[in-house]
Amino acid sequence: MNHLNDFITGLQFLSRIRLWPQKKWEEDGFGRSVKWFPLVGLCIGLGDIFVLWICSPYFSGLPLGVLLLLSHFFWAGAICYDGLMDMADGVFSGRPREQMLEIMKDSRSGAFGVLAGAVALLIRVIFLGNLPELMLVPVLLFTPVLSRWLMAGGVTLFPYARKEGLGGMFSNYSSWGSFSFATLLMILIFLVGLMKFSPDILMIISIIGILSGLGVAFWLSAKLKGLTGDCYGAITESSELIIFIVLVGLASQGI
């Protein structure tokens, strides 16, 4: 039962999917939920596939990209998107580390945050709308799995940059065991995917996602001497966007 509660904690924090109301939140439950992040990503991906199944007979190109964007926010919410915007405001401000962290705490969006948000929206709409169907289904299904695993890595493998904060509840109560379990779960999901989808596409998603996600994580950690909750969201969102860009580029070259 504890494992189910931990999964529900992660699902209801990182998505808009509500299996039942959860009125009591335990701090250590946030840390324990990290091991289930890839499964949360799979739930989001399945939601997007459901929307694609309904819409693809009637829409293609940019209209389909817009519908998939709406689907993304319907299932996943905007928590990672908000983290990307807050991170951009702080890190690109050119201020010292402490001021960067203060700017990221501000709920108001600045110029860099608005710009990062607009670019992220455009990339998701345009590039998803231009992915061939052979790639689109596995991308929608497995990219959220990998990006949430990268979030689990950010939580457990990097120090927390603040003395306190919502992201600290994940960092303080997670462990290498949680990340190991999340890694095994992610691998299992991808192995099952090999029964249905092209190994080449899944390999490209994995390689590009891991390289981009870890690259962003190390860069932010060097800037801030650790990561914050906003950084976790930025790593998740940016790794997905880079996967979309690379796959569209490869598809345009006939690869």
PDB file of C-alpha atoms in Angstrom:
ATOM      1  CA  MET A   1       0.000   0.000   0.000  1.00  0.00           C
ATOM      2  CA  ASN A   2       2.910   2.370   0.723  1.00  0.00           C
ATOM      3  CA  HIS A   3       4.222   1.888  -2.818  1.00  0.00           C
ATOM      4  CA  LEU A   4       0.799   2.762  -4.225  1.00  0.00           C
ATOM      5  CA  ASN A   5       0.613   5.882  -2.059  1.00  0.00           C
ATOM      6  CA  ASP A   6       4.090   6.916  -3.210  1.00  0.00           C
ATOM      7  CA  PHE A   7       3.088   6.475  -6.848  1.00  0.00           C
ATOM      8  CA  ILE A   8      -0.109   8.490  -6.307  1.00  0.00           C
ATOM      9  CA  THR A   9       1.932  11.262  -4.673  1.00  0.00           C
ATOM     10  CA  GLY A  10       4.216  11.499  -7.699  1.00  0.00           C
ATOM     11  CA  LEU A  11       1.336  11.200 -10.164  1.00  0.00           C
ATOM     12  CA  GLN A  12      -0.753  13.930  -8.554  1.00  0.00           C
ATOM     13  CA  PHE A  13       2.198  16.285  -8.096  1.00  0.00           C
ATOM     14  CA  LEU A  14       3.700  15.898 -11.579  1.00  0.00           C
ATOM     15  CA  SER A  15       0.472  15.621 -13.568  1.00  0.00           C
ATOM     16  CA  ARG A  16      -3.176  16.624 -13.565  1.00  0.00           C
ATOM     17  CA  ILE A  17      -4.306  13.000 -13.392  1.00  0.00           C
ATOM     18  CA  ARG A  18      -6.349  12.458 -10.225  1.00  0.00           C
ATOM     19  CA  LEU A  19      -7.203   8.883  -9.324  1.00  0.00           C
ATOM     20  CA  TRP A  20      -8.650   9.959  -5.974  1.00  0.00           C
ATOM     21  CA  PRO A  21      -8.357  13.053  -3.732  1.00  0.00           C
ATOM     22  CA  GLN A  22      -5.216  13.108  -1.618  1.00  0.00           C
ATOM     23  CA  LYS A  23      -5.747  15.471   1.282  1.00  0.00           C
ATOM     24  CA  LYS A  24      -2.714  14.500   3.357  1.00  0.00           C
ATOM     25  CA  TRP A  25       0.794  14.985   1.941  1.00  0.00           C
ATOM     26  CA  GLU A  26       3.843  13.597   3.752  1.00  0.00           C
ATOM     27  CA  GLU A  27       7.254  15.141   3.125  1.00  0.00           C
ATOM     28  CA  ASP A  28       9.065  11.809   3.008  1.00  0.00           C
ATOM     29  CA  GLY A  29       6.410  10.572   0.575  1.00  0.00           C
ATOM     30  CA  PHE A  30       7.666  13.074  -1.982  1.00  0.00           C
ATOM     31  CA  GLY A  31      11.148  11.576  -1.798  1.00  0.00           C
ATOM     32  CA  ARG A  32       9.842   8.025  -2.023  1.00  0.00           C
ATOM     33  CA  SER A  33       7.718   8.935  -5.057  1.00  0.00           C
ATOM     34  CA  VAL A  34      10.872   9.614  -7.118  1.00  0.00           C
ATOM     35  CA  LYS A  35      11.205   5.922  -7.954  1.00  0.00           C
ATOM     36  CA  TRP A  36       7.866   6.055  -9.772  1.00  0.00           C
ATOM     37  CA  PHE A  37       8.605   9.100 -11.963  1.00  0.00           C
ATOM     38  CA  PRO A  38       9.071   7.044 -15.195  1.00  0.00           C
ATOM     39  CA  LEU A  39       5.672   5.416 -14.626  1.00  0.00           C
ATOM     40  CA  VAL A  40       4.139   8.874 -14.162  1.00  0.00           C
ATOM     41  CA  GLY A  41       5.692   9.807 -17.511  1.00  0.00           C
ATOM     42  CA  LEU A  42       4.155   6.704 -19.084  1.00  0.00           C
ATOM     43  CA  CYS A  43       0.703   7.728 -17.837  1.00  0.00           C
ATOM     44  CA  ILE A  44       1.167  11.166 -19.437  1.00  0.00           C
ATOM     45  CA  GLY A  45       2.378   9.568 -22.666  1.00  0.00           C
ATOM     46  CA  LEU A  46      -0.625   7.239 -22.806  1.00  0.00           C
ATOM     47  CA  GLY A  47      -2.897  10.256 -22.385  1.00  0.00           C
ATOM     48  CA  ASP A  48      -1.218  11.962 -25.344  1.00  0.00           C
ATOM     49  CA  ILE A  49      -1.533   8.790 -27.430  1.00  0.00           C
ATOM     50  CA  PHE A  50      -5.253   8.706 -26.651  1.00  0.00           C
ATOM     51  CA  VAL A  51      -5.642  12.287 -27.918  1.00  0.00           C
ATOM     52  CA  LEU A  52      -3.568  11.454 -31.013  1.00  0.00           C
ATOM     53  CA  TRP A  53      -5.785   8.437 -31.717  1.00  0.00           C
ATOM     54  CA  ILE A  54      -8.883  10.642 -31.608  1.00  0.00           C
ATOM     55  CA  CYS A  55      -7.480  13.592 -33.563  1.00  0.00           C
ATOM     56  CA  SER A  56      -5.127  12.123 -36.182  1.00  0.00           C
ATOM     57  CA  PRO A  57      -7.899  10.995 -38.603  1.00  0.00           C
ATOM     58  CA  TYR A  58      -9.038  14.615 -38.880  1.00  0.00           C
ATOM     59  CA  PHE A  59      -5.956  16.780 -38.300  1.00  0.00           C
ATOM     60  CA  SER A  60      -2.313  16.876 -39.336  1.00  0.00           C
ATOM     61  CA  GLY A  61       0.563  19.336 -39.387  1.00  0.00           C
ATOM     62  CA  LEU A  62       0.294  22.459 -37.221  1.00  0.00           C
ATOM     63  CA  PRO A  63      -3.363  21.927 -36.196  1.00  0.00           C
ATOM     64  CA  LEU A  64      -2.387  18.506 -34.841  1.00  0.00           C
ATOM     65  CA  GLY A  65       0.630  20.093 -33.139  1.00  0.00           C
ATOM     66  CA  VAL A  66      -1.669  22.579 -31.374  1.00  0.00           C
ATOM     67  CA  LEU A  67      -3.971  19.782 -30.199  1.00  0.00           C
ATOM     68  CA  LEU A  68      -0.997  17.802 -28.888  1.00  0.00           C
ATOM     69  CA  LEU A  69       0.205  20.894 -27.040  1.00  0.00           C
ATOM     70  CA  LEU A  70      -3.195  21.210 -25.374  1.00  0.00           C
ATOM     71  CA  SER A  71      -3.084  17.508 -24.593  1.00  0.00           C
ATOM     72  CA  HIS A  72       0.332  17.930 -22.968  1.00  0.00           C
ATOM     73  CA  PHE A  73      -0.971  20.620 -20.629  1.00  0.00           C
ATOM     74  CA  PHE A  74      -4.186  18.708 -19.958  1.00  0.00           C
ATOM     75  CA  TRP A  75      -2.350  15.598 -18.757  1.00  0.00           C
ATOM     76  CA  ALA A  76       0.964  16.949 -17.469  1.00  0.00           C
ATOM     77  CA  GLY A  77      -0.087  20.382 -16.272  1.00  0.00           C
ATOM     78  CA  ALA A  78       2.350  23.281 -16.434  1.00  0.00           C
ATOM     79  CA  ILE A  79       4.657  22.558 -13.497  1.00  0.00           C
ATOM     80  CA  CYS A  80       7.692  21.719 -15.676  1.00  0.00           C
ATOM     81  CA  TYR A  81       6.887  24.540 -18.073  1.00  0.00           C
ATOM     82  CA  ASP A  82       6.743  26.953 -15.123  1.00  0.00           C
ATOM     83  CA  GLY A  83      10.109  25.631 -13.918  1.00  0.00           C
ATOM     84  CA  LEU A  84      11.639  26.297 -17.341  1.00  0.00           C
ATOM     85  CA  MET A  85      10.395  29.888 -17.303  1.00  0.00           C
ATOM     86  CA  ASP A  86      11.571  30.569 -13.736  1.00  0.00           C
ATOM     87  CA  MET A  87      14.952  29.022 -14.483  1.00  0.00           C
ATOM     88  CA  ALA A  88      15.372  31.211 -17.560  1.00  0.00           C
ATOM     89  CA  ASP A  89      14.532  34.361 -15.580  1.00  0.00           C
ATOM     90  CA  GLY A  90      17.131  33.553 -12.950  1.00  0.00           C
ATOM     91  CA  VAL A  91      19.999  31.957 -14.848  1.00  0.00           C
ATOM     92  CA  PHE A  92      19.952  34.367 -17.791  1.00  0.00           C
ATOM     93  CA  SER A  93      19.696  37.441 -15.577  1.00  0.00           C
ATOM     94  CA  GLY A  94      23.490  37.721 -15.385  1.00  0.00           C
ATOM     95  CA  ARG A  95      23.304  38.234 -11.615  1.00  0.00           C
ATOM     96  CA  PRO A  96      25.345  36.479  -8.897  1.00  0.00           C
ATOM     97  CA  ARG A  97      24.185  33.052  -7.747  1.00  0.00           C
ATOM     98  CA  GLU A  98      22.209  34.234  -4.701  1.00  0.00           C
ATOM     99  CA  GLN A  99      20.296  36.761  -6.770  1.00  0.00           C
ATOM    100  CA  MET A 100      19.607  34.136  -9.426  1.00  0.00           C
ATOM    101  CA  LEU A 101      17.995  31.949  -6.762  1.00  0.00           C
ATOM    102  CA  GLU A 102      15.931  34.870  -5.464  1.00  0.00           C
ATOM    103  CA  ILE A 103      14.701  35.708  -8.963  1.00  0.00           C
ATOM    104  CA  MET A 104      13.704  32.083  -9.505  1.00  0.00           C
ATOM    105  CA  LYS A 105      11.602  32.186  -6.322  1.00  0.00           C
ATOM    106  CA  ASP A 106       9.597  35.139  -7.646  1.00  0.00           C
ATOM    107  CA  SER A 107       6.259  33.945  -9.005  1.00  0.00           C
ATOM    108  CA  ARG A 108       6.204  36.769 -11.555  1.00  0.00           C
ATOM    109  CA  SER A 109       7.645  36.081 -15.007  1.00  0.00           C
ATOM    110  CA  GLY A 110      10.309  38.346 -16.476  1.00  0.00           C
ATOM    111  CA  ALA A 111      11.413  38.890 -20.057  1.00  0.00           C
ATOM    112  CA  PHE A 112      13.646  35.815 -20.243  1.00  0.00           C
ATOM    113  CA  GLY A 113      10.950  33.632 -18.734  1.00  0.00           C
ATOM    114  CA  VAL A 114       8.324  34.813 -21.203  1.00  0.00           C
ATOM    115  CA  LEU A 115      10.757  34.325 -24.087  1.00  0.00           C
ATOM    116  CA  ALA A 116      11.684  30.812 -22.948  1.00  0.00           C
ATOM    117  CA  GLY A 117       8.008  29.945 -22.540  1.00  0.00           C
ATOM    118  CA  ALA A 118       7.104  31.248 -25.992  1.00  0.00           C
ATOM    119  CA  VAL A 119       9.966  29.361 -27.646  1.00  0.00           C
ATOM    120  CA  ALA A 120       9.007  26.160 -25.824  1.00  0.00           C
ATOM    121  CA  LEU A 121       5.399  26.464 -27.019  1.00  0.00           C
ATOM    122  CA  LEU A 122       6.476  27.078 -30.607  1.00  0.00           C
ATOM    123  CA  ILE A 123       8.890  24.144 -30.621  1.00  0.00           C
ATOM    124  CA  ARG A 124       6.300  21.749 -29.210  1.00  0.00           C
ATOM    125  CA  VAL A 125       3.635  22.822 -31.703  1.00  0.00           C
ATOM    126  CA  ILE A 126       5.783  23.107 -34.840  1.00  0.00           C
ATOM    127  CA  PHE A 127       8.067  20.135 -34.364  1.00  0.00           C
ATOM    128  CA  LEU A 128       5.417  17.693 -33.118  1.00  0.00           C
ATOM    129  CA  GLY A 129       3.201  18.810 -35.994  1.00  0.00           C
ATOM    130  CA  ASN A 130       5.981  17.930 -38.452  1.00  0.00           C
ATOM    131  CA  LEU A 131       7.003  14.538 -37.059  1.00  0.00           C
ATOM    132  CA  PRO A 132       6.054  11.603 -39.325  1.00  0.00           C
ATOM    133  CA  GLU A 133       3.508   9.254 -37.763  1.00  0.00           C
ATOM    134  CA  LEU A 134       6.094   6.459 -37.593  1.00  0.00           C
ATOM    135  CA  MET A 135       8.058   8.598 -35.121  1.00  0.00           C
ATOM    136  CA  LEU A 136       5.199  10.505 -33.481  1.00  0.00           C
ATOM    137  CA  VAL A 137       3.649   7.614 -31.574  1.00  0.00           C
ATOM    138  CA  PRO A 138       6.852   6.367 -29.870  1.00  0.00           C
ATOM    139  CA  VAL A 139       7.964   9.963 -29.237  1.00  0.00           C
ATOM    140  CA  LEU A 140       4.723  10.840 -27.457  1.00  0.00           C
ATOM    141  CA  LEU A 141       4.802   7.615 -25.473  1.00  0.00           C
ATOM    142  CA  PHE A 142       8.442   7.306 -24.428  1.00  0.00           C
ATOM    143  CA  THR A 143       9.756  10.874 -24.263  1.00  0.00           C
ATOM    144  CA  PRO A 144       7.772  11.636 -21.056  1.00  0.00           C
ATOM    145  CA  VAL A 145       9.105   8.413 -19.533  1.00  0.00           C
ATOM    146  CA  LEU A 146      12.712   9.371 -20.220  1.00  0.00           C
ATOM    147  CA  SER A 147      12.299  13.024 -19.220  1.00  0.00           C
ATOM    148  CA  ARG A 148      10.746  12.070 -15.859  1.00  0.00           C
ATOM    149  CA  TRP A 149      13.590   9.626 -15.301  1.00  0.00           C
ATOM    150  CA  LEU A 150      15.981  12.526 -15.939  1.00  0.00           C
ATOM    151  CA  MET A 151      14.063  14.490 -13.336  1.00  0.00           C
ATOM    152  CA  ALA A 152      14.601  11.612 -10.899  1.00  0.00           C
ATOM    153  CA  GLY A 153      18.315  11.799 -11.721  1.00  0.00           C
ATOM    154  CA  GLY A 154      18.354  15.530 -11.069  1.00  0.00           C
ATOM    155  CA  VAL A 155      16.713  14.972  -7.688  1.00  0.00           C
ATOM    156  CA  THR A 156      19.037  12.213  -6.505  1.00  0.00           C
ATOM    157  CA  LEU A 157      22.375  12.794  -8.255  1.00  0.00           C
ATOM    158  CA  PHE A 158      22.820  16.539  -7.714  1.00  0.00           C
ATOM    159  CA  PRO A 159      22.891  18.610  -4.509  1.00  0.00           C
ATOM    160  CA  TYR A 160      19.954  20.847  -3.699  1.00  0.00           C
ATOM    161  CA  ALA A 161      20.881  24.502  -4.196  1.00  0.00           C
ATOM    162  CA  ARG A 162      18.626  25.993  -1.497  1.00  0.00           C
ATOM    163  CA  LYS A 163      18.411  25.524   2.240  1.00  0.00           C
ATOM    164  CA  GLU A 164      14.664  25.051   1.903  1.00  0.00           C
ATOM    165  CA  GLY A 165      12.041  24.795  -0.811  1.00  0.00           C
ATOM    166  CA  LEU A 166       9.443  22.496  -2.305  1.00  0.00           C
ATOM    167  CA  GLY A 167      12.027  20.701  -4.424  1.00  0.00           C
ATOM    168  CA  GLY A 168      13.964  19.977  -1.254  1.00  0.00           C
ATOM    169  CA  MET A 169      11.259  17.576  -0.111  1.00  0.00           C
ATOM    170  CA  PHE A 170      12.114  15.387  -3.084  1.00  0.00           C
ATOM    171  CA  SER A 171      15.871  15.805  -2.707  1.00  0.00           C
ATOM    172  CA  ASN A 172      16.032  15.349   1.069  1.00  0.00           C
ATOM    173  CA  TYR A 173      14.004  12.157   1.182  1.00  0.00           C
ATOM    174  CA  SER A 174      15.115  10.442  -2.018  1.00  0.00           C
ATOM    175  CA  SER A 175      18.032   8.027  -2.281  1.00  0.00           C
ATOM    176  CA  TRP A 176      20.269   6.170  -4.702  1.00  0.00           C
ATOM    177  CA  GLY A 177      17.921   3.242  -4.206  1.00  0.00           C
ATOM    178  CA  SER A 178      15.026   5.353  -5.504  1.00  0.00           C
ATOM    179  CA  PHE A 179      16.999   6.351  -8.591  1.00  0.00           C
ATOM    180  CA  SER A 180      18.118   2.759  -9.183  1.00  0.00           C
ATOM    181  CA  PHE A 181      14.512   1.587  -9.057  1.00  0.00           C
ATOM    182  CA  ALA A 182      13.471   4.419 -11.408  1.00  0.00           C
ATOM    183  CA  THR A 183      16.256   3.398 -13.788  1.00  0.00           C
ATOM    184  CA  LEU A 184      15.153  -0.245 -13.830  1.00  0.00           C
ATOM    185  CA  LEU A 185      11.560   0.849 -14.377  1.00  0.00           C
ATOM    186  CA  MET A 186      12.541   3.105 -17.271  1.00  0.00           C
ATOM    187  CA  ILE A 187      14.599   0.326 -18.886  1.00  0.00           C
ATOM    188  CA  LEU A 188      11.719  -2.130 -18.484  1.00  0.00           C
ATOM    189  CA  ILE A 189       9.273   0.256 -20.177  1.00  0.00           C
ATOM    190  CA  PHE A 190      11.665   0.767 -23.100  1.00  0.00           C
ATOM    191  CA  LEU A 191      12.288  -2.990 -23.412  1.00  0.00           C
ATOM    192  CA  VAL A 192       8.549  -3.603 -23.642  1.00  0.00           C
ATOM    193  CA  GLY A 193       8.425  -0.846 -26.255  1.00  0.00           C
ATOM    194  CA  LEU A 194      10.912  -2.770 -28.407  1.00  0.00           C
ATOM    195  CA  MET A 195       8.186  -5.360 -28.995  1.00  0.00           C
ATOM    196  CA  LYS A 196       6.140  -2.775 -30.908  1.00  0.00           C
ATOM    197  CA  PHE A 197       8.358   0.085 -32.067  1.00  0.00           C
ATOM    198  CA  SER A 198      11.567   0.550 -34.043  1.00  0.00           C
ATOM    199  CA  PRO A 199      14.709  -0.001 -31.946  1.00  0.00           C
ATOM    200  CA  ASP A 200      16.409   2.808 -33.884  1.00  0.00           C
ATOM    201  CA  ILE A 201      13.813   5.389 -32.839  1.00  0.00           C
ATOM    202  CA  LEU A 202      13.876   4.290 -29.204  1.00  0.00           C
ATOM    203  CA  MET A 203      17.674   4.373 -29.224  1.00  0.00           C
ATOM    204  CA  ILE A 204      17.710   7.908 -30.655  1.00  0.00           C
ATOM    205  CA  ILE A 205      15.168   9.072 -28.060  1.00  0.00           C
ATOM    206  CA  SER A 206      17.312   7.539 -25.304  1.00  0.00           C
ATOM    207  CA  ILE A 207      20.659   8.898 -26.463  1.00  0.00           C
ATOM    208  CA  ILE A 208      19.467  12.426 -27.276  1.00  0.00           C
ATOM    209  CA  GLY A 209      17.366  12.633 -24.124  1.00  0.00           C
ATOM    210  CA  ILE A 210      20.120  11.444 -21.793  1.00  0.00           C
ATOM    211  CA  LEU A 211      22.811  13.646 -23.345  1.00  0.00           C
ATOM    212  CA  SER A 212      20.626  16.754 -23.391  1.00  0.00           C
ATOM    213  CA  GLY A 213      19.109  16.202 -19.945  1.00  0.00           C
ATOM    214  CA  LEU A 214      22.436  15.537 -18.240  1.00  0.00           C
ATOM    215  CA  GLY A 215      24.039  18.403 -20.148  1.00  0.00           C
ATOM    216  CA  VAL A 216      21.391  20.850 -18.885  1.00  0.00           C
ATOM    217  CA  ALA A 217      21.630  19.409 -15.363  1.00  0.00           C
ATOM    218  CA  PHE A 218      25.425  19.783 -15.160  1.00  0.00           C
ATOM    219  CA  TRP A 219      25.263  23.287 -16.639  1.00  0.00           C
ATOM    220  CA  LEU A 220      22.628  24.449 -14.149  1.00  0.00           C
ATOM    221  CA  SER A 221      24.408  22.781 -11.251  1.00  0.00           C
ATOM    222  CA  ALA A 222      27.626  24.590 -12.151  1.00  0.00           C
ATOM    223  CA  LYS A 223      25.761  27.914 -12.300  1.00  0.00           C
ATOM    224  CA  LEU A 224      23.791  27.475  -9.081  1.00  0.00           C
ATOM    225  CA  LYS A 225      26.026  25.058  -7.134  1.00  0.00           C
ATOM    226  CA  GLY A 226      23.182  22.584  -7.160  1.00  0.00           C
ATOM    227  CA  LEU A 227      19.666  22.256  -8.531  1.00  0.00           C
ATOM    228  CA  THR A 228      16.260  23.559  -7.460  1.00  0.00           C
ATOM    229  CA  GLY A 229      12.700  22.489  -8.136  1.00  0.00           C
ATOM    230  CA  ASP A 230      12.609  24.891 -11.078  1.00  0.00           C
ATOM    231  CA  CYS A 231      15.723  23.213 -12.469  1.00  0.00           C
ATOM    232  CA  TYR A 232      14.039  19.811 -12.271  1.00  0.00           C
ATOM    233  CA  GLY A 233      11.214  21.158 -14.415  1.00  0.00           C
ATOM    234  CA  ALA A 234      13.614  22.850 -16.827  1.00  0.00           C
ATOM    235  CA  ILE A 235      15.602  19.629 -17.310  1.00  0.00           C
ATOM    236  CA  THR A 236      12.404  17.704 -18.032  1.00  0.00           C
ATOM    237  CA  GLU A 237      10.962  20.238 -20.468  1.00  0.00           C
ATOM    238  CA  SER A 238      14.190  21.075 -22.308  1.00  0.00           C
ATOM    239  CA  SER A 239      15.166  17.427 -22.854  1.00  0.00           C
ATOM    240  CA  GLU A 240      11.782  16.767 -24.488  1.00  0.00           C
ATOM    241  CA  LEU A 241      12.099  19.798 -26.760  1.00  0.00           C
ATOM    242  CA  ILE A 242      15.595  18.807 -27.886  1.00  0.00           C
ATOM    243  CA  ILE A 243      14.364  15.303 -28.713  1.00  0.00           C
ATOM    244  CA  PHE A 244      11.606  16.789 -30.896  1.00  0.00           C
ATOM    245  CA  ILE A 245      14.069  19.049 -32.724  1.00  0.00           C
ATOM    246  CA  VAL A 246      16.611  16.308 -33.425  1.00  0.00           C
ATOM    247  CA  LEU A 247      14.024  13.801 -34.631  1.00  0.00           C
ATOM    248  CA  VAL A 248      12.417  16.290 -37.020  1.00  0.00           C
ATOM    249  CA  GLY A 249      15.893  17.091 -38.354  1.00  0.00           C
ATOM    250  CA  LEU A 250      16.646  13.414 -38.880  1.00  0.00           C
ATOM    251  CA  ALA A 251      13.267  12.832 -40.523  1.00  0.00           C
ATOM    252  CA  SER A 252      13.839  15.715 -42.926  1.00  0.00           C
ATOM    253  CA  GLN A 253      17.073  14.014 -44.030  1.00  0.00           C
ATOM    254  CA  GLY A 254      15.268  10.737 -44.588  1.00  0.00           C
ATOM    255  CA  ILE A 255      16.994   9.010 -41.672  1.00  0.00           C
TER     256      ILE A 255
END
